Amino acid sequence: MTQIEHIPCLIIGSGPAGYTAAIYAARADMKPVMYQGMQPGGQLTTTNEVENFPGYPDGVTGPEMMMQLEAQAKRFETDIRSGFITKVDFSEGVHKCWTEDGHEIHADTVIISTGASAKYLGLESEQHYLKLGGGVSACAVCDGFFYRNQEVVIVGAGDSACEEAHYLSKLCTKVTMLVRRDEFRASKIMAERVKNTANIDIHFNTETLEVLGDGQLVTGVRVINRSTNEESEIPCTGFFVAIGHQPNTAVFKDFIELDETGYIKYAQPGTSKTNVAGVFVAGDAADKTYRQAITAAGTGCMAALDAERYLAAKGH
Ligand code: NDP
């Protein structure tokens, strides 16, 4: 029979939200156990240089920053484990969680910091340059700066794509926006702003066929206009994908309230509380607006402090 492990604090996910929660929880003597999840370090491990996290005047690479956060969490004896949580039962006072190999954990508090994953088109060439850090990105705020005074292409037609295209238009000489249908999905005001920006060129009914490059760096994209079936090439050094994010929250859906797109709903704005007492959320799993490492870290801190107060009120 497998032994059930009872712990004061379980942290699920290892991005900036999870590690910050771990640092605070460990220093408050809550003996946190962290399961790192499918992608240890989270989304930042797929970015290159991070220049906007305060305290790094010379910048830092995403993977390096995550290693430092992990080291800081370990310094205070966070029990960091590889593996992920595949099932939960939050129907009773103690929160039951199971790992992929069937290990059962009963946690007094749970901090969900499972993040979100950017959606990509799934083209081989896109994945090739994404992995190399050669010019494919899903975050204009993170990476736009590297393409200043250059020409970029962005795919998508929602609010995110419009916001990011507008952001890029201030840095780049030209932004070409690829919209797969003949209209935007974005709100009218966001779409109008894009349409009224001189250096944003919008191609409707247009899909990406291939990201072009020299093997190392992106040099353009090959696209097709679906209404004319005409193929063409657009030169660019950066290819931005802004077709939405998928929050990693499916495992919690039977117990935790999610919004219509799968993001966890805060039960009480201004806190990290979910609808289940003792279960808190931090980072992108509940944030479709800001999605920054620094905001994730901030909410990680909030979740640990809220969990600590919850335990204290229970007399732990
Ligand atoms: P959305 O799901 O709203 O939009 C995704 C866009 O990507 C759609 O236009 C979709 O096209 C397009 N798309 C999806 N798959 C592909 C593909 N394979 N090829 C080409 N295009 C594709 O995601 P967002 O991230 O934009 O927004 C998520 C939520 O966050 C929304 O509710 C939005 O309103 C909100 N938000 C609000 C902001 C604000 O108010 N400031 C800023 C950012 C987001 P199609 O339309 O054809 O389906």
GROMACS .gro file of C-alpha atoms and ligand atoms in nm:
model
  364
    1MET     CA    1   0.000   0.000   0.000
    2THR     CA    2   0.134   0.342  -0.086
    3GLN     CA    3   0.189   0.577   0.201
    4ILE     CA    4  -0.005   0.902   0.213
    5GLU     CA    5   0.214   1.206   0.273
    6HIS     CA    6   0.068   1.489   0.481
    7ILE     CA    7   0.226   1.831   0.428
    8PRO     CA    8   0.144   2.192   0.525
    9CYS     CA    9   0.198   2.345   0.181
   10LEU     CA   10   0.205   2.208  -0.172
   11ILE     CA   11   0.315   2.431  -0.459
   12ILE     CA   12   0.220   2.310  -0.805
   13GLY     CA   13   0.432   2.457  -1.085
   14SER     CA   14   0.777   2.610  -1.105
   15GLY     CA   15   0.766   2.942  -1.287
   16PRO     CA   16   0.840   3.276  -1.119
   17ALA     CA   17   0.506   3.252  -0.932
   18GLY     CA   18   0.581   2.907  -0.787
   19TYR     CA   19   0.942   2.983  -0.690
   20THR     CA   20   0.851   3.313  -0.527
   21ALA     CA   21   0.572   3.140  -0.333
   22ALA     CA   22   0.828   2.875  -0.232
   23ILE     CA   23   1.080   3.131  -0.107
   24TYR     CA   24   0.818   3.304   0.107
   25ALA     CA   25   0.655   2.983   0.231
   26ALA     CA   26   0.990   2.824   0.319
   27ARG     CA   27   1.108   3.132   0.507
   28ALA     CA   28   0.780   3.124   0.701
   29ASP     CA   29   0.866   2.765   0.801
   30MET     CA   30   0.576   2.614   0.605
   31LYS     CA   31   0.806   2.343   0.467
   32PRO     CA   32   0.674   2.371   0.113
   33VAL     CA   33   0.691   2.084  -0.131
   34MET     CA   34   0.701   2.186  -0.495
   35TYR     CA   35   0.614   1.974  -0.796
   36GLN     CA   36   0.786   2.133  -1.092
   37GLY     CA   37   0.544   2.023  -1.361
   38MET     CA   38   0.585   1.940  -1.728
   39GLN     CA   39   0.816   2.232  -1.804
   40PRO     CA   40   1.040   2.304  -1.505
   41GLY     CA   41   1.100   2.677  -1.494
   42GLY     CA   42   0.790   2.749  -1.700
   43GLN     CA   43   0.750   2.976  -1.999
   44LEU     CA   44   1.063   3.178  -1.925
   45THR     CA   45   1.277   2.880  -2.015
   46THR     CA   46   1.166   2.933  -2.375
   47THR     CA   47   1.272   3.296  -2.387
   48ASN     CA   48   1.618   3.434  -2.434
   49GLU     CA   49   1.720   3.753  -2.265
   50VAL     CA   50   1.500   3.896  -1.988
   51GLU     CA   51   1.572   4.267  -1.962
   52ASN     CA   52   1.263   4.390  -1.779
   53PHE     CA   53   1.287   4.205  -1.448
   54PRO     CA   54   1.396   4.463  -1.191
   55GLY     CA   55   1.731   4.391  -1.029
   56TYR     CA   56   1.911   4.265  -1.339
   57PRO     CA   57   2.064   4.582  -1.487
   58ASP     CA   58   2.251   4.382  -1.751
   59GLY     CA   59   1.964   4.143  -1.824
   60VAL     CA   60   1.961   3.771  -1.764
   61THR     CA   61   1.857   3.475  -1.978
   62GLY     CA   62   1.522   3.315  -1.892
   63PRO     CA   63   1.674   2.973  -1.807
   64GLU     CA   64   1.946   3.135  -1.593
   65MET     CA   65   1.691   3.338  -1.398
   66MET     CA   66   1.488   3.026  -1.329
   67MET     CA   67   1.798   2.842  -1.206
   68GLN     CA   68   1.867   3.130  -0.969
   69LEU     CA   69   1.509   3.127  -0.842
   70GLU     CA   70   1.533   2.753  -0.790
   71ALA     CA   71   1.861   2.793  -0.599
   72GLN     CA   72   1.702   3.062  -0.383
   73ALA     CA   73   1.402   2.839  -0.304
   74LYS     CA   74   1.637   2.549  -0.222
   75ARG     CA   75   1.847   2.768   0.004
   76PHE     CA   76   1.548   2.784   0.240
   77GLU     CA   77   1.492   2.411   0.203
   78THR     CA   78   1.198   2.395  -0.031
   79ASP     CA   79   1.150   2.030  -0.122
   80ILE     CA   80   1.163   2.055  -0.502
   81ARG     CA   81   1.053   1.747  -0.689
   82SER     CA   82   1.030   1.670  -1.058
   83GLY     CA   83   0.693   1.533  -1.156
   84PHE     CA   84   0.344   1.668  -1.184
   85ILE     CA   85   0.002   1.650  -1.027
   86THR     CA   86  -0.246   1.456  -1.237
   87LYS     CA   87  -0.550   1.445  -1.007
   88VAL     CA   88  -0.689   1.645  -0.717
   89ASP     CA   89  -0.980   1.616  -0.477
   90PHE     CA   90  -1.059   1.942  -0.299
   91SER     CA   91  -1.401   1.832  -0.175
   92GLU     CA   92  -1.291   1.799   0.188
   93GLY     CA   93  -1.095   2.013   0.433
   94VAL     CA   94  -0.766   1.846   0.349
   95HIS     CA   95  -0.664   1.886  -0.011
   96LYS     CA   96  -0.582   1.559  -0.178
   97CYS     CA   97  -0.345   1.555  -0.474
   98TRP     CA   98  -0.194   1.267  -0.670
   99THR     CA   99   0.127   1.268  -0.870
  100GLU     CA  100   0.166   1.098  -1.207
  101ASP     CA  101   0.309   0.788  -1.039
  102GLY     CA  102   0.016   0.759  -0.798
  103HIS     CA  103   0.176   0.911  -0.488
  104GLU     CA  104  -0.099   1.062  -0.268
  105ILE     CA  105  -0.039   1.390  -0.090
  106HIS     CA  106  -0.268   1.555   0.163
  107ALA     CA  107  -0.189   1.925   0.182
  108ASP     CA  108  -0.327   2.178   0.430
  109THR     CA  109  -0.267   2.449   0.172
  110VAL     CA  110  -0.215   2.433  -0.203
  111ILE     CA  111  -0.068   2.707  -0.418
  112ILE     CA  112  -0.154   2.662  -0.784
  113SER     CA  113   0.114   2.818  -1.005
  114THR     CA  114   0.077   2.602  -1.313
  115GLY     CA  115   0.091   2.896  -1.554
  116ALA     CA  116  -0.029   2.908  -1.909
  117SER     CA  117   0.118   2.796  -2.235
  118ALA     CA  118   0.134   3.018  -2.540
  119LYS     CA  119  -0.031   2.866  -2.843
  120TYR     CA  120   0.180   2.832  -3.155
  121LEU     CA  121   0.090   2.756  -3.513
  122GLY     CA  122   0.270   2.423  -3.495
  123LEU     CA  123   0.475   2.465  -3.814
  124GLU     CA  124   0.804   2.280  -3.813
  125SER     CA  125   0.996   2.591  -3.920
  126GLU     CA  126   0.827   2.798  -3.646
  127GLN     CA  127   0.930   2.546  -3.380
  128HIS     CA  128   1.283   2.527  -3.523
  129TYR     CA  129   1.349   2.902  -3.481
  130LEU     CA  130   1.159   2.915  -3.153
  131LYS     CA  131   1.386   2.653  -3.000
  132LEU     CA  132   1.698   2.823  -3.133
  133GLY     CA  133   1.589   3.165  -3.006
  134GLY     CA  134   1.635   3.276  -3.366
  135GLY     CA  135   1.345   3.515  -3.409
  136VAL     CA  136   1.016   3.345  -3.313
  137SER     CA  137   0.840   3.474  -3.004
  138ALA     CA  138   0.500   3.462  -2.836
  139CYS     CA  139   0.560   3.772  -2.626
  140ALA     CA  140   0.606   4.116  -2.781
  141VAL     CA  141   0.656   4.288  -2.445
  142CYS     CA  142   0.935   4.043  -2.361
  143ASP     CA  143   1.113   4.032  -2.695
  144GLY     CA  144   1.001   4.332  -2.903
  145PHE     CA  145   1.299   4.538  -2.791
  146PHE     CA  146   1.539   4.303  -2.971
  147TYR     CA  147   1.373   4.394  -3.302
  148ARG     CA  148   1.379   4.771  -3.273
  149ASN     CA  149   1.426   4.947  -3.606
  150GLN     CA  150   1.361   4.618  -3.784
  151GLU     CA  151   1.063   4.467  -3.968
  152VAL     CA  152   0.848   4.209  -3.794
  153VAL     CA  153   0.543   3.995  -3.865
  154ILE     CA  154   0.273   3.913  -3.612
  155VAL     CA  155   0.001   3.646  -3.644
  156GLY     CA  156  -0.335   3.679  -3.473
  157ALA     CA  157  -0.645   3.896  -3.468
  158GLY     CA  158  -0.757   3.906  -3.106
  159ASP     CA  159  -0.705   4.174  -2.844
  160SER     CA  160  -0.361   4.035  -2.759
  161ALA     CA  161  -0.244   4.047  -3.120
  162CYS     CA  162  -0.371   4.405  -3.158
  163GLU     CA  163  -0.212   4.516  -2.834
  164GLU     CA  164   0.116   4.350  -2.925
  165ALA     CA  165   0.113   4.482  -3.284
  166HIS     CA  166   0.063   4.832  -3.149
  167TYR     CA  167   0.343   4.783  -2.897
  168LEU     CA  168   0.575   4.658  -3.173
  169SER     CA  169   0.480   4.946  -3.403
  170LYS     CA  170   0.650   5.188  -3.164
  171LEU     CA  171   0.977   4.993  -3.175
  172CYS     CA  172   0.989   4.851  -3.524
  173THR     CA  173   0.999   5.021  -3.861
  174LYS     CA  174   0.721   4.800  -3.997
  175VAL     CA  175   0.477   4.549  -3.851
  176THR     CA  176   0.290   4.314  -4.083
  177MET     CA  177  -0.015   4.159  -3.922
  178LEU     CA  178  -0.148   3.830  -4.057
  179VAL     CA  179  -0.521   3.779  -3.998
  180ARG     CA  180  -0.659   3.442  -4.107
  181ARG     CA  181  -1.018   3.555  -4.163
  182ASP     CA  182  -1.150   3.872  -4.328
  183GLU     CA  183  -1.207   4.040  -3.993
  184PHE     CA  184  -1.062   4.089  -3.649
  185ARG     CA  185  -1.179   3.905  -3.342
  186ALA     CA  186  -1.052   4.191  -3.125
  187SER     CA  187  -1.276   4.457  -2.979
  188LYS     CA  188  -1.356   4.739  -3.220
  189ILE     CA  189  -1.146   4.994  -3.038
  190MET     CA  190  -0.835   4.774  -3.040
  191ALA     CA  191  -0.882   4.684  -3.407
  192GLU     CA  192  -0.933   5.050  -3.500
  193ARG     CA  193  -0.614   5.149  -3.324
  194VAL     CA  194  -0.420   4.895  -3.527
  195LYS     CA  195  -0.588   5.002  -3.852
  196ASN     CA  196  -0.502   5.364  -3.780
  197THR     CA  197  -0.133   5.302  -3.713
  198ALA     CA  198   0.070   5.402  -4.016
  199ASN     CA  199   0.344   5.139  -3.992
  200ILE     CA  200   0.111   4.842  -3.934
  201ASP     CA  201   0.024   4.664  -4.256
  202ILE     CA  202  -0.271   4.424  -4.221
  203HIS     CA  203  -0.308   4.121  -4.449
  204PHE     CA  204  -0.655   3.963  -4.419
  205ASN     CA  205  -0.741   3.606  -4.526
  206THR     CA  206  -0.374   3.527  -4.488
  207GLU     CA  207  -0.210   3.222  -4.334
  208THR     CA  208   0.151   3.141  -4.265
  209LEU     CA  209   0.295   2.852  -4.464
  210GLU     CA  210   0.655   2.864  -4.348
  211VAL     CA  211   0.892   3.070  -4.138
  212LEU     CA  212   1.196   3.138  -4.353
  213GLY     CA  213   1.552   3.176  -4.234
  214ASP     CA  214   1.917   3.090  -4.278
  215GLY     CA  215   1.900   2.800  -4.035
  216GLN     CA  216   1.991   3.020  -3.738
  217LEU     CA  217   1.791   3.341  -3.776
  218VAL     CA  218   1.453   3.429  -3.921
  219THR     CA  219   1.464   3.622  -4.247
  220GLY     CA  220   1.098   3.620  -4.350
  221VAL     CA  221   0.773   3.427  -4.385
  222ARG     CA  222   0.600   3.259  -4.675
  223VAL     CA  223   0.227   3.323  -4.666
  224ILE     CA  224  -0.083   3.240  -4.867
  225ASN     CA  225  -0.383   3.457  -4.932
  226ARG     CA  226  -0.673   3.213  -4.907
  227SER     CA  227  -0.911   3.426  -5.113
  228THR     CA  228  -0.677   3.449  -5.412
  229ASN     CA  229  -0.458   3.142  -5.339
  230GLU     CA  230  -0.159   3.363  -5.407
  231GLU     CA  231   0.162   3.286  -5.221
  232SER     CA  232   0.413   3.553  -5.129
  233GLU     CA  233   0.712   3.619  -4.904
  234ILE     CA  234   0.735   3.892  -4.644
  235PRO     CA  235   1.083   3.980  -4.520
  236CYS     CA  236   1.120   4.014  -4.141
  237THR     CA  237   1.365   3.940  -3.862
  238GLY     CA  238   1.104   3.869  -3.596
  239PHE     CA  239   0.797   3.645  -3.616
  240PHE     CA  240   0.550   3.699  -3.333
  241VAL     CA  241   0.269   3.457  -3.260
  242ALA     CA  242  -0.026   3.605  -3.068
  243ILE     CA  243  -0.302   3.350  -3.113
  244GLY     CA  244  -0.390   3.305  -2.749
  245HIS     CA  245  -0.275   3.120  -2.439
  246GLN     CA  246  -0.398   2.804  -2.275
  247PRO     CA  247  -0.397   2.816  -1.894
  248ASN     CA  248  -0.278   2.488  -1.741
  249THR     CA  249  -0.579   2.440  -1.517
  250ALA     CA  250  -0.766   2.138  -1.657
  251VAL     CA  251  -0.671   1.917  -1.363
  252PHE     CA  252  -0.850   2.151  -1.119
  253LYS     CA  253  -1.171   2.209  -1.317
  254ASP     CA  254  -1.400   1.989  -1.104
  255PHE     CA  255  -1.323   2.185  -0.788
  256ILE     CA  256  -1.185   2.527  -0.875
  257GLU     CA  257  -1.395   2.791  -1.046
  258LEU     CA  258  -1.261   2.880  -1.389
  259ASP     CA  259  -1.374   3.149  -1.629
  260GLU     CA  260  -1.502   3.062  -1.977
  261THR     CA  261  -1.147   3.046  -2.116
  262GLY     CA  262  -1.010   2.825  -1.840
  263TYR     CA  263  -0.837   3.085  -1.621
  264ILE     CA  264  -0.882   3.042  -1.245
  265LYS     CA  265  -1.116   3.299  -1.094
  266TYR     CA  266  -1.008   3.484  -0.783
  267ALA     CA  267  -1.275   3.440  -0.518
  268GLN     CA  268  -1.183   3.772  -0.363
  269PRO     CA  269  -1.014   4.036  -0.579
  270GLY     CA  270  -0.694   4.170  -0.428
  271THR     CA  271  -0.610   3.833  -0.272
  272SER     CA  272  -0.487   3.500  -0.410
  273LYS     CA  273  -0.787   3.307  -0.278
  274THR     CA  274  -0.982   3.065  -0.496
  275ASN     CA  275  -1.333   2.938  -0.424
  276VAL     CA  276  -1.181   2.654  -0.215
  277ALA     CA  277  -1.056   2.752   0.131
  278GLY     CA  278  -0.685   2.679   0.161
  279VAL     CA  279  -0.626   2.671  -0.216
  280PHE     CA  280  -0.455   2.977  -0.360
  281VAL     CA  281  -0.351   3.075  -0.710
  282ALA     CA  282  -0.056   3.274  -0.840
  283GLY     CA  283   0.076   3.372  -1.179
  284ASP     CA  284  -0.059   3.317  -1.529
  285ALA     CA  285  -0.305   3.041  -1.430
  286ALA     CA  286  -0.525   3.331  -1.318
  287ASP     CA  287  -0.387   3.614  -1.532
  288LYS     CA  288  -0.473   3.671  -1.895
  289THR     CA  289  -0.393   4.040  -1.883
  290TYR     CA  290  -0.042   4.108  -1.755
  291ARG     CA  291   0.141   3.774  -1.796
  292GLN     CA  292   0.480   3.910  -1.686
  293ALA     CA  293   0.744   3.736  -1.474
  294ILE     CA  294   0.735   4.021  -1.225
  295THR     CA  295   0.356   4.014  -1.185
  296ALA     CA  296   0.367   3.635  -1.148
  297ALA     CA  297   0.634   3.669  -0.880
  298GLY     CA  298   0.424   3.932  -0.702
  299THR     CA  299   0.118   3.708  -0.690
  300GLY     CA  300   0.339   3.417  -0.579
  301CYS     CA  301   0.436   3.623  -0.278
  302MET     CA  302   0.069   3.703  -0.212
  303ALA     CA  303  -0.029   3.336  -0.230
  304ALA     CA  304   0.238   3.233   0.022
  305LEU     CA  305   0.134   3.509   0.263
  306ASP     CA  306  -0.234   3.415   0.224
  307ALA     CA  307  -0.151   3.048   0.283
  308GLU     CA  308   0.052   3.137   0.591
  309ARG     CA  309  -0.240   3.337   0.733
  310TYR     CA  310  -0.480   3.053   0.655
  311LEU     CA  311  -0.259   2.807   0.843
  312ALA     CA  312  -0.216   3.047   1.135
  313ALA     CA  313  -0.595   3.093   1.162
  314LYS     CA  314  -0.627   2.712   1.175
  315GLY     CA  315  -0.383   2.708   1.466
  316HIS     CA  316  -0.087   2.557   1.278
  317NDP     P1  317  -0.827   3.521  -2.857
  317NDP     O1  318  -0.864   3.379  -2.840
  317NDP     O2  319  -0.926   3.627  -2.825
  317NDP     O3  320  -0.781   3.544  -3.008
  317NDP     C1  321  -0.697   3.455  -3.073
  317NDP     C2  322  -0.678   3.506  -3.216
  317NDP     O4  323  -0.582   3.424  -3.278
  317NDP     C3  324  -0.808   3.498  -3.298
  317NDP     O5  325  -0.819   3.612  -3.376
  317NDP     C4  326  -0.785   3.374  -3.384
  317NDP     O6  327  -0.842   3.384  -3.511
  317NDP     C5  328  -0.636   3.376  -3.401
  317NDP     N1  329  -0.586   3.241  -3.425
  317NDP     C6  330  -0.604   3.130  -3.349
  317NDP     N2  331  -0.543   3.024  -3.403
  317NDP     C7  332  -0.484   3.070  -3.517
  317NDP     C8  333  -0.405   3.010  -3.618
  317NDP     N3  334  -0.372   2.879  -3.612
  317NDP     N4  335  -0.362   3.086  -3.720
  317NDP     C9  336  -0.392   3.217  -3.726
  317NDP     N5  337  -0.467   3.281  -3.635
  317NDP    C10  338  -0.512   3.208  -3.530
  317NDP     O7  339  -0.690   3.538  -2.771
  317NDP     P2  340  -0.622   3.670  -2.711
  317NDP     O8  341  -0.496   3.622  -2.649
  317NDP     O9  342  -0.613   3.776  -2.811
  317NDP    O10  343  -0.720   3.716  -2.596
  317NDP    C11  344  -0.758   3.627  -2.489
  317NDP    C12  345  -0.855   3.700  -2.398
  317NDP    O11  346  -0.790   3.806  -2.329
  317NDP    C13  347  -0.972   3.765  -2.474
  317NDP    O12  348  -1.087   3.755  -2.395
  317NDP    C14  349  -0.930   3.909  -2.487
  317NDP    O13  350  -1.039   3.998  -2.500
  317NDP    C15  351  -0.853   3.931  -2.356
  317NDP     N6  352  -0.752   4.036  -2.371
  317NDP    C16  353  -0.787   4.164  -2.343
  317NDP    C17  354  -0.697   4.267  -2.355
  317NDP    C18  355  -0.737   4.405  -2.323
  317NDP    O14  356  -0.856   4.429  -2.310
  317NDP     N7  357  -0.644   4.496  -2.309
  317NDP    C19  358  -0.559   4.244  -2.402
  317NDP    C20  359  -0.533   4.105  -2.432
  317NDP    C21  360  -0.627   4.007  -2.417
  317NDP     P3  361  -1.000   3.375  -3.537
  317NDP    O15  362  -1.054   3.510  -3.495
  317NDP    O16  363  -1.009   3.349  -3.681
  317NDP    O17  364  -1.050   3.263  -3.451
   0.00000   0.00000   0.00000
